[in-house]
């Protein structure tokens, strides 16, 4: 009975070797590609213009005082903020009123936060999974290595141990790369989301003021 159970566990553990090995290799290649993408993105962010919050406020207020659609003109925007403003501007153009503008802006900002969180979840998952795969890839070859040792096949035992040590190194490096990717993108996300919050606050402050100015002008014209 004991030998049958041992044989079952041995067969199960060896059956998982190739899925674990292939997953480690595939994720390692993907993490290297993602690291290269991060380096390119880092260089682009370093060369991209920074957002000028006072200029944004002035440009937004000026366009609203003139009674035109909210427009930032030539104000400096970071790439992420420019993309967010394009989405915000398109949705503002479809609004019939600004009665629930605060709720609408909050919902738009939450959508962006969820998009960023979904992107970060990929590398966060790798940080946890990589050591598990590395440990599994290390322990699984120990069974065949012990079998080779019992059979007196030292070369076979060494080959299995080399595979196990390679798997744990691959898993640790994969986890380290994923950790660096996660930390860097979390820092970028905090900066980008803070800029988006500031822009939403500017829009929230400016639009009611513009509506009040237009209402006062219409009232004055009606009683002139």
PDB file of N, CA and C in Angstrom, residues 2 5-6 33 43 104 135 150 152 160 172 181 201 211 213 220:
ATOM      1  N   UNK A   2       1.883   1.240   0.871  1.00  0.00           N
ATOM      2  CA  UNK A   2       2.754   2.413   0.967  1.00  0.00           C
ATOM      3  C   UNK A   2       3.506   2.642  -0.329  1.00  0.00           C
ATOM      4  N   UNK A   5       1.129   4.274  -2.878  1.00  0.00           N
ATOM      5  CA  UNK A   5       0.943   5.711  -2.622  1.00  0.00           C
ATOM      6  C   UNK A   5       2.184   6.487  -3.038  1.00  0.00           C
ATOM      7  N   UNK A   6       3.343   5.936  -2.719  1.00  0.00           N
ATOM      8  CA  UNK A   6       4.590   6.604  -3.103  1.00  0.00           C
ATOM      9  C   UNK A   6       4.700   6.731  -4.614  1.00  0.00           C
ATOM     10  N   UNK A  33      10.731  41.048 -21.834  1.00  0.00           N
ATOM     11  CA  UNK A  33      10.126  41.961 -22.817  1.00  0.00           C
ATOM     12  C   UNK A  33       9.443  43.126 -22.120  1.00  0.00           C
ATOM     13  N   UNK A  43      12.288  56.290 -20.531  1.00  0.00           N
ATOM     14  CA  UNK A  43      12.991  57.317 -21.313  1.00  0.00           C
ATOM     15  C   UNK A  43      12.007  58.319 -21.905  1.00  0.00           C
ATOM     16  N   UNK A 104     -20.037  62.804 -11.860  1.00  0.00           N
ATOM     17  CA  UNK A 104     -19.579  62.342 -13.169  1.00  0.00           C
ATOM     18  C   UNK A 104     -18.056  62.342 -13.239  1.00  0.00           C
ATOM     19  N   UNK A 135      10.120  27.327  -6.742  1.00  0.00           N
ATOM     20  CA  UNK A 135      10.214  26.288  -5.711  1.00  0.00           C
ATOM     21  C   UNK A 135       9.719  24.947  -6.237  1.00  0.00           C
ATOM     22  N   UNK A 150      19.880   6.229  -6.089  1.00  0.00           N
ATOM     23  CA  UNK A 150      19.688   4.837  -5.663  1.00  0.00           C
ATOM     24  C   UNK A 150      20.160   3.853  -6.728  1.00  0.00           C
ATOM     25  N   UNK A 152      22.573   4.404  -8.710  1.00  0.00           N
ATOM     26  CA  UNK A 152      23.996   4.583  -8.944  1.00  0.00           C
ATOM     27  C   UNK A 152      24.312   5.404 -10.174  1.00  0.00           C
ATOM     28  N   UNK A 160      19.510  16.234 -12.946  1.00  0.00           N
ATOM     29  CA  UNK A 160      18.260  16.636 -12.302  1.00  0.00           C
ATOM     30  C   UNK A 160      18.478  17.773 -11.305  1.00  0.00           C
ATOM     31  N   UNK A 172      13.407  33.175  -8.968  1.00  0.00           N
ATOM     32  CA  UNK A 172      13.803  34.335  -8.163  1.00  0.00           C
ATOM     33  C   UNK A 172      14.061  35.563  -9.031  1.00  0.00           C
ATOM     34  N   UNK A 181       9.147  46.070 -11.747  1.00  0.00           N
ATOM     35  CA  UNK A 181       8.110  46.581 -12.650  1.00  0.00           C
ATOM     36  C   UNK A 181       6.922  47.125 -11.859  1.00  0.00           C
ATOM     37  N   UNK A 201     -10.463  68.579 -10.372  1.00  0.00           N
ATOM     38  CA  UNK A 201     -10.791  69.636  -9.416  1.00  0.00           C
ATOM     39  C   UNK A 201     -10.869  70.995 -10.106  1.00  0.00           C
ATOM     40  N   UNK A 211     -20.873  78.829 -15.485  1.00  0.00           N
ATOM     41  CA  UNK A 211     -22.322  78.795 -15.624  1.00  0.00           C
ATOM     42  C   UNK A 211     -22.963  79.968 -14.899  1.00  0.00           C
ATOM     43  N   UNK A 213     -21.528  82.927 -14.337  1.00  0.00           N
ATOM     44  CA  UNK A 213     -21.231  84.147 -15.091  1.00  0.00           C
ATOM     45  C   UNK A 213     -22.158  84.274 -16.289  1.00  0.00           C
ATOM     46  N   UNK A 220     -28.786  90.058 -16.776  1.00  0.00           N
ATOM     47  CA  UNK A 220     -28.573  91.489 -16.981  1.00  0.00           C
ATOM     48  C   UNK A 220     -29.099  91.928 -18.344  1.00  0.00           C
TER      49      UNK A 220
END
